[in-house]
Coordinates of C-alpha atoms in Angstrom, one line a residue:
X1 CA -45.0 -72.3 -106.6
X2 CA -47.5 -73.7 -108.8
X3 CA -48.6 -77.5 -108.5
X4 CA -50.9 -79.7 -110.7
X5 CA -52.4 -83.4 -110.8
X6 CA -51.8 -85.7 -113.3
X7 CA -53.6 -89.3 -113.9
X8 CA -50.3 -91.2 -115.3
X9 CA -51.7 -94.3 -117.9
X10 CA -50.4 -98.2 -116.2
X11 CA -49.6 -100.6 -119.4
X12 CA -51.7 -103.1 -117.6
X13 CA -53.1 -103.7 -114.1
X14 CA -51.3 -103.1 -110.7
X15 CA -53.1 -105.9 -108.2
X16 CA -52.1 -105.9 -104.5
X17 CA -54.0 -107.2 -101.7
X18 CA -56.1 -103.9 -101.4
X19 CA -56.8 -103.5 -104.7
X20 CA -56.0 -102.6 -108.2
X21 CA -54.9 -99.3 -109.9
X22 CA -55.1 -98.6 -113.5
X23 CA -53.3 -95.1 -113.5
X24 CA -50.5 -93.6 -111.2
X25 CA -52.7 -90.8 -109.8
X26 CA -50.4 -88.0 -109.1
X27 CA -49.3 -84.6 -107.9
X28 CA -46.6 -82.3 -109.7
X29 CA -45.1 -79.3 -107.4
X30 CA -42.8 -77.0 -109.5
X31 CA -40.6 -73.7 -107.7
X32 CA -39.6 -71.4 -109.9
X33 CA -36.6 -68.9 -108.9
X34 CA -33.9 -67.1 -110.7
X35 CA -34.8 -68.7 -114.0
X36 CA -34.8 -72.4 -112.9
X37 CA -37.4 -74.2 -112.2
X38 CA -37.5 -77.2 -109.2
X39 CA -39.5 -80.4 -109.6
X40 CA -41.0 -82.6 -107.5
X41 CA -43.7 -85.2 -107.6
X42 CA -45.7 -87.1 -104.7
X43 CA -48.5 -89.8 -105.0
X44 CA -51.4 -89.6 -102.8
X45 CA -52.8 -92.9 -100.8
X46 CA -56.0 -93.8 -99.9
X47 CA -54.1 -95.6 -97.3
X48 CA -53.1 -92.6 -95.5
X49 CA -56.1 -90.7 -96.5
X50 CA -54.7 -88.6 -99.1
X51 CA -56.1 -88.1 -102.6
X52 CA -55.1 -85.5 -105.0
X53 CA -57.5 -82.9 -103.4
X54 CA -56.6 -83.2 -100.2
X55 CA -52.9 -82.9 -101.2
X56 CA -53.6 -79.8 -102.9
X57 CA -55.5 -78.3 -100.2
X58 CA -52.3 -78.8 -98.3
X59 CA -50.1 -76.9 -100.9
X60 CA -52.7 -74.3 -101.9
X61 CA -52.3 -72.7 -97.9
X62 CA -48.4 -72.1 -98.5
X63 CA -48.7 -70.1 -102.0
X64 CA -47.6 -67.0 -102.3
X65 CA -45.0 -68.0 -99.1
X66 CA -41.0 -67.7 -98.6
X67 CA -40.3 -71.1 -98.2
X68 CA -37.0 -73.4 -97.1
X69 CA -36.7 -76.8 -97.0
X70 CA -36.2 -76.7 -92.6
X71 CA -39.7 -74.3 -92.8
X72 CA -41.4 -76.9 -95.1
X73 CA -41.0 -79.4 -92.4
X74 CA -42.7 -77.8 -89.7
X75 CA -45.6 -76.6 -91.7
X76 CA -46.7 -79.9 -93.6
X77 CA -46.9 -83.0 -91.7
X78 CA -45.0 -86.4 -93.1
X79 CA -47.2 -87.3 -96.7
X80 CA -47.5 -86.7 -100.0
X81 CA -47.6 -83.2 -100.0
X82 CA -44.9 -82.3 -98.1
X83 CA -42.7 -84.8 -100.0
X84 CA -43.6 -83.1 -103.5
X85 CA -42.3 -79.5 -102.0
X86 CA -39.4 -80.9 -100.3
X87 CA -38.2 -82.8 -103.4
X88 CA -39.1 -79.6 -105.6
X89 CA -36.7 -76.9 -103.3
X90 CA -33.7 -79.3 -103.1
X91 CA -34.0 -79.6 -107.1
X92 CA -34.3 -76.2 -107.2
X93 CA -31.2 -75.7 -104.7
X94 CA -29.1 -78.3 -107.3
X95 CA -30.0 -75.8 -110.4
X96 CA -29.4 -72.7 -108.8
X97 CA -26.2 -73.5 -107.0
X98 CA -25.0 -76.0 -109.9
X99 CA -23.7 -78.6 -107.6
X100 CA -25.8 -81.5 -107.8
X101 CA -27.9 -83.2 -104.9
X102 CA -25.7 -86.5 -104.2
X103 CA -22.4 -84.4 -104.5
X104 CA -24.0 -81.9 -102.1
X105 CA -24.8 -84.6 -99.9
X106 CA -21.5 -86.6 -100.3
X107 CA -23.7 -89.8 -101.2
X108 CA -21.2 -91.4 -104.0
X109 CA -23.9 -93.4 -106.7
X110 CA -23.2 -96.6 -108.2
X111 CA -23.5 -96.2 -112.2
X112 CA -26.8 -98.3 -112.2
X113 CA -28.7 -99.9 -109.0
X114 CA -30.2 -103.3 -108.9
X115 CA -34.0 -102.5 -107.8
X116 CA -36.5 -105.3 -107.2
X117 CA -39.4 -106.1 -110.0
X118 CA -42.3 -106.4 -109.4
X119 CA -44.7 -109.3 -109.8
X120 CA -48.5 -108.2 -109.3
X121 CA -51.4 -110.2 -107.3
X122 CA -53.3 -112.9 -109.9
X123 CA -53.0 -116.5 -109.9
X124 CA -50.0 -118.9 -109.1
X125 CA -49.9 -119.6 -113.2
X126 CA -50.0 -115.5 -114.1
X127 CA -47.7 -115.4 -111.5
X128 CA -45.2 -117.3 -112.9
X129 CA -45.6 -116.1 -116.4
X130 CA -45.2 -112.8 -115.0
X131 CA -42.0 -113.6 -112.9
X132 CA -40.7 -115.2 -116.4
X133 CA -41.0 -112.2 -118.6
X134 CA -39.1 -110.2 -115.9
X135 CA -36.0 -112.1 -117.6
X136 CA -32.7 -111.7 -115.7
X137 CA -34.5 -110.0 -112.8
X138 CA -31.9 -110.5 -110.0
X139 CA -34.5 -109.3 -107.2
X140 CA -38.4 -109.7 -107.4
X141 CA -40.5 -108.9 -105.8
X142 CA -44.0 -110.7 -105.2
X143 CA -47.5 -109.6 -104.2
X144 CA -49.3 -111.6 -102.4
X145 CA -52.8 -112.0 -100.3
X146 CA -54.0 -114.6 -98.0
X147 CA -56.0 -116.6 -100.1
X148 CA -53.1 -118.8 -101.4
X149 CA -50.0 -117.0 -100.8
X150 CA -47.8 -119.9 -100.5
X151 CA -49.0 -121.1 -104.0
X152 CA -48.5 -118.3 -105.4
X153 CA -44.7 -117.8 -104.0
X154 CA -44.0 -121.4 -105.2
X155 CA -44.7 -120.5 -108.9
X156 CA -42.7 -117.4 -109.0
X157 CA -39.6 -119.1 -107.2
X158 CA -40.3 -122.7 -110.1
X159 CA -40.1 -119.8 -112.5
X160 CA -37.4 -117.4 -111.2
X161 CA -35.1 -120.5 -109.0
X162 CA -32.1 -117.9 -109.5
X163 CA -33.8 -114.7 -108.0
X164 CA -34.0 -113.2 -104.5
X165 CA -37.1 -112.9 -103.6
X166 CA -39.1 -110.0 -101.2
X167 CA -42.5 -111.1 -100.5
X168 CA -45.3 -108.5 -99.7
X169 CA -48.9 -109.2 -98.3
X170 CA -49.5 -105.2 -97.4
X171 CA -51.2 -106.0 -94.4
X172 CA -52.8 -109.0 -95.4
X173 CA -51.9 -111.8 -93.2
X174 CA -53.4 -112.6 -89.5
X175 CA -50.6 -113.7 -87.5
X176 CA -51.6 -117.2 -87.5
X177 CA -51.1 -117.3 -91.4
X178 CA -47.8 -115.3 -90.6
X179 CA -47.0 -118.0 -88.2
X180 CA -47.9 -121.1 -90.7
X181 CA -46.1 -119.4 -93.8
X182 CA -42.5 -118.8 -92.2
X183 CA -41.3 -122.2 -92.3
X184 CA -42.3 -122.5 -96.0
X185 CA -41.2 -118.9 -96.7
X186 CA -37.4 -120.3 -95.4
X187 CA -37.2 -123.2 -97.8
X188 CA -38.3 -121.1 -100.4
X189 CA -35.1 -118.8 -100.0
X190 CA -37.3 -115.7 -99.2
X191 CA -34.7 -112.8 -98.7
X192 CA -37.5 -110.2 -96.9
X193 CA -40.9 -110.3 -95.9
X194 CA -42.9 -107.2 -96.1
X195 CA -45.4 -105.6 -94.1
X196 CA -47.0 -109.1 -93.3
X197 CA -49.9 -108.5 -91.0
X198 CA -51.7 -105.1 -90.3
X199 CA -49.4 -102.6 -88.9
X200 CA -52.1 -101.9 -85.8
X201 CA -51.1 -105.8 -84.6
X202 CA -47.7 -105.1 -84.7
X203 CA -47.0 -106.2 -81.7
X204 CA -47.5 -109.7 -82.1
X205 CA -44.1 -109.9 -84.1
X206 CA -42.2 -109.7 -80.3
X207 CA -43.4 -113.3 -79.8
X208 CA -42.5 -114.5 -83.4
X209 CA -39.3 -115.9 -84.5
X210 CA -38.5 -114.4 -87.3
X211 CA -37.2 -117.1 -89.7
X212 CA -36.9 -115.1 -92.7
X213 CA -36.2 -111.2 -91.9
X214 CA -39.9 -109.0 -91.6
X215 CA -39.9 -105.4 -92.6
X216 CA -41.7 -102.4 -91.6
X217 CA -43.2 -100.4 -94.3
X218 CA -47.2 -99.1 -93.1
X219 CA -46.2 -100.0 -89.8
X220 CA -43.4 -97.5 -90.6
X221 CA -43.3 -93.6 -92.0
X222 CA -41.0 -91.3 -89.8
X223 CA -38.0 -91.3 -87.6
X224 CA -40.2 -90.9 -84.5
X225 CA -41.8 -95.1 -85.8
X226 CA -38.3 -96.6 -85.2
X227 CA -37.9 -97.5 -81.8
X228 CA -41.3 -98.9 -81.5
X229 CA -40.7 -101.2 -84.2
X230 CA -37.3 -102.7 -82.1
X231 CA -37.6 -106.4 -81.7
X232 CA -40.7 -106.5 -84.2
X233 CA -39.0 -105.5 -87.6
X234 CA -35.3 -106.5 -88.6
X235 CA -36.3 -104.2 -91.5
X236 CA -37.6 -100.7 -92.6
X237 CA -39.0 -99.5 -95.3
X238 CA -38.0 -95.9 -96.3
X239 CA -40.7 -94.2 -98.7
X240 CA -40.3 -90.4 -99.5
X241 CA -44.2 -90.3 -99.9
X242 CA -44.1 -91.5 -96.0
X243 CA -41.2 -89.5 -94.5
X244 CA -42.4 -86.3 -96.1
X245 CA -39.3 -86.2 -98.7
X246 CA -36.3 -86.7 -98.6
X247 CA -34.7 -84.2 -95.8
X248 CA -36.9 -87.0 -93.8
X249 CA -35.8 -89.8 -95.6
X250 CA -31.8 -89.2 -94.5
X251 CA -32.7 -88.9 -91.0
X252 CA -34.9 -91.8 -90.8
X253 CA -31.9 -94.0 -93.0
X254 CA -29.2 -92.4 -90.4
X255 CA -31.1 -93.7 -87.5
X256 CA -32.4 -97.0 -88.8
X257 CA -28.3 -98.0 -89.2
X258 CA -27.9 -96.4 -85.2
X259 CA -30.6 -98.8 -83.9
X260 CA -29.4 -101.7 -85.9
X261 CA -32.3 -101.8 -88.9
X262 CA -31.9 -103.0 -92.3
X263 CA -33.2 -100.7 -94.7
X264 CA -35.0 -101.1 -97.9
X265 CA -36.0 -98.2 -99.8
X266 CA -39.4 -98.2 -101.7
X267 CA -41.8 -96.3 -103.6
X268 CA -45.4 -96.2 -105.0
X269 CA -46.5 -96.4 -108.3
X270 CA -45.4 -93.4 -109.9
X271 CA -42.9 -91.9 -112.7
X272 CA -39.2 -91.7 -112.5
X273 CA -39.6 -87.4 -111.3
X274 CA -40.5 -89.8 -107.8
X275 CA -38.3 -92.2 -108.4
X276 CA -34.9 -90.1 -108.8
X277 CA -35.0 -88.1 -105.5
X278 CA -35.5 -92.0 -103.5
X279 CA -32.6 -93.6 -105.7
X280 CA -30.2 -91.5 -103.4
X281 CA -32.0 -93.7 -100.8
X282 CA -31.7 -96.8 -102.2
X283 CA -27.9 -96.3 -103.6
X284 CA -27.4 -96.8 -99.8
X285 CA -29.9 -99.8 -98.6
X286 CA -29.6 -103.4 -98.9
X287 CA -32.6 -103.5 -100.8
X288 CA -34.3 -101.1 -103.5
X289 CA -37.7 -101.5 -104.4
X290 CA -37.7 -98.7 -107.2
X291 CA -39.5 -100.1 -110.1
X292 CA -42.6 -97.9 -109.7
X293 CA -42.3 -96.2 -113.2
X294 CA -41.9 -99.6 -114.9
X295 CA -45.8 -99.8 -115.9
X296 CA -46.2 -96.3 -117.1
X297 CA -47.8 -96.4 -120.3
X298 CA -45.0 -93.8 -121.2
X299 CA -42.3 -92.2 -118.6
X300 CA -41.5 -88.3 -118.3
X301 CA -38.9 -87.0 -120.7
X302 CA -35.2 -87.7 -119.8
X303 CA -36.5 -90.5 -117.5
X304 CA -34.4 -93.3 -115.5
X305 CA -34.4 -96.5 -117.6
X306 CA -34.6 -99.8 -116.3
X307 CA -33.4 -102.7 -117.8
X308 CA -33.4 -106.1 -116.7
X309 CA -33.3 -105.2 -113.2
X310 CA -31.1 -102.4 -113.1
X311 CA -32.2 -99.0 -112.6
X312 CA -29.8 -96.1 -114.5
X313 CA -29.7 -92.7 -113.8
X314 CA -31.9 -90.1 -115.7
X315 CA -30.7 -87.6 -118.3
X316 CA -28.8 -85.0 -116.8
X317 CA -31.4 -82.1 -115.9
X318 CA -34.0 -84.2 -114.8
X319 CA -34.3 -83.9 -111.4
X320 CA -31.0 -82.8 -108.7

């Protein structure tokens, strides 16, 4: 095993609630064996109190080790790091067996997905000039804070009257503003609303109608979150970065549909080595969020291209 970080170039600005990022900050884990080499990649968040080091750190104790993908479970909790490694051995598995990761898995992949674009926090005005460049984006979605959300989400919907829409505050809202904006929200024709209000008051969502469905994603990271999040959420968010990789990931989807969850599948800011591992995800949620290599200044070799909305598979090779 041998793993590396890498500070991956944005073409412009990613704004959210919390913050903007100029560069996908990330790490690279790669298992070599019988002359093939397995590769996986995770991104760190401050969020969860992960950086690059402290992923690292993580890796660095199980060098040298025999590892398996049910062992790599029990010896790294759900994150970054144990999504990189668990991504990395069931590349490696692909290469060395030659059967591929979706046939393996019986998961039958549509020739192209249609993922959700993103439009980034700045004015109502950028907004909309943003949600207008996106073209014939079928889905987008919008980042938004509490200063003047609903503004904002009227521009991109004059600008985009086709598209469905996701909304996403991450965390932003106080359930009164939550409370205020749903009516609004409805008119608008908002398909999902994400992560609303901070993921420590989610209990306040039990005494909220929901008039346009709410989803789970920091509230949300592991199959043990679901049945806390019953009659709260209609909604979960699946991240590999959360789950811990993808052996998580199918659990969590499996149980999600059990207890009666919709299930979007989403991603950080990141390049397409993150992205193809979670489009086996997506291929079966009602909603992808997978546009997270669409502001790399340049993509990884034999990456997944996206175009207008839909996201195609990678060159064969490049990861499963």
């Amino acid at each position: 095993m041998t793993f590396y970080s890498e500070s991956l170039p944005l073409s412009r600005p990613f704004r959210i609630s919390r913050g903007a990022k100029t560069s996908a900050d990330v790490v690279v884990v790669e298992l070599a064996q019988g002359g093939m080499v397995g590769r996986g990649e995770c991104v760190p968040y401050g969020r969860y109190q992960e950086n690059c080091a402290s992923v690292m750190a993580q890796l660095g104790v199980l060098q040298g080790q025999a590892l398996d993908r049910a062992q790599v479970q029990r010896l790294l909790p759900p994150g970054a790091a144990r999504n990189a490694l668990d991504c990395a051995l069931w590349d490696l598995e692909a290469k060395l067996s030659g059967i591929g990761v979706a046939e393996r898995l019986g998961i039958a992949t549509p020739p192209s997905l249609p993922t959700a674009l993103t439009v980034t926090l700045d004015t109502p005005e950028a907004m909309a000039a943003q949600a207008k460049a996106l073209g014939k984006a079928s889905l987008i979605k919008i980042k938004v804070d509490a200063q003047a959300p609903l503004e904002q989400i009227r521009a991109v919907r004059h600008a985009a009257p086709a598209a469905r829409l996701i909304v996403d505050p991450n965390e932003a809202w106080s359930p009164a503003l939550l409370v205020e904006a749903l009516p609004e929200l409805a008119v608008l024709r908002v398909d999902l609303l994400e992560q609303p209000i901070p993921a420590a008051q989610s209990e306040a969502l039990a005494t909220i109608t929901p008039l346009v469905p709410i989803c789970a994603d920091e509230a949300c990271h592991t199959t043990e979150d679901l049945p806390a999040l019953v009659g709260r959420y209609q909604v979960v968010n699946i991240k590999l970065d959360k789950t811990g990789g993808l052996t998580e990931a199918l659990t969590m989807l499996r149980d999600a549909r059990a207890m009666g969850f919709g299930v979007m599948t989403g991603c950080m800011t990141a390049s397409s080595l993150s992205i193809a591992p979670a489009m086996l995800i997506g291929a079966q949620s009602d909603f992808a969020d997978l546009d997270g290599a669409m502001l790399m200044v340049e993509d990884r070799p034999g990456a997944m291209p996206l175009r207008d909305g839909q996201l195609w598979p990678a060159a064969e090779g490049f990861w499963g």
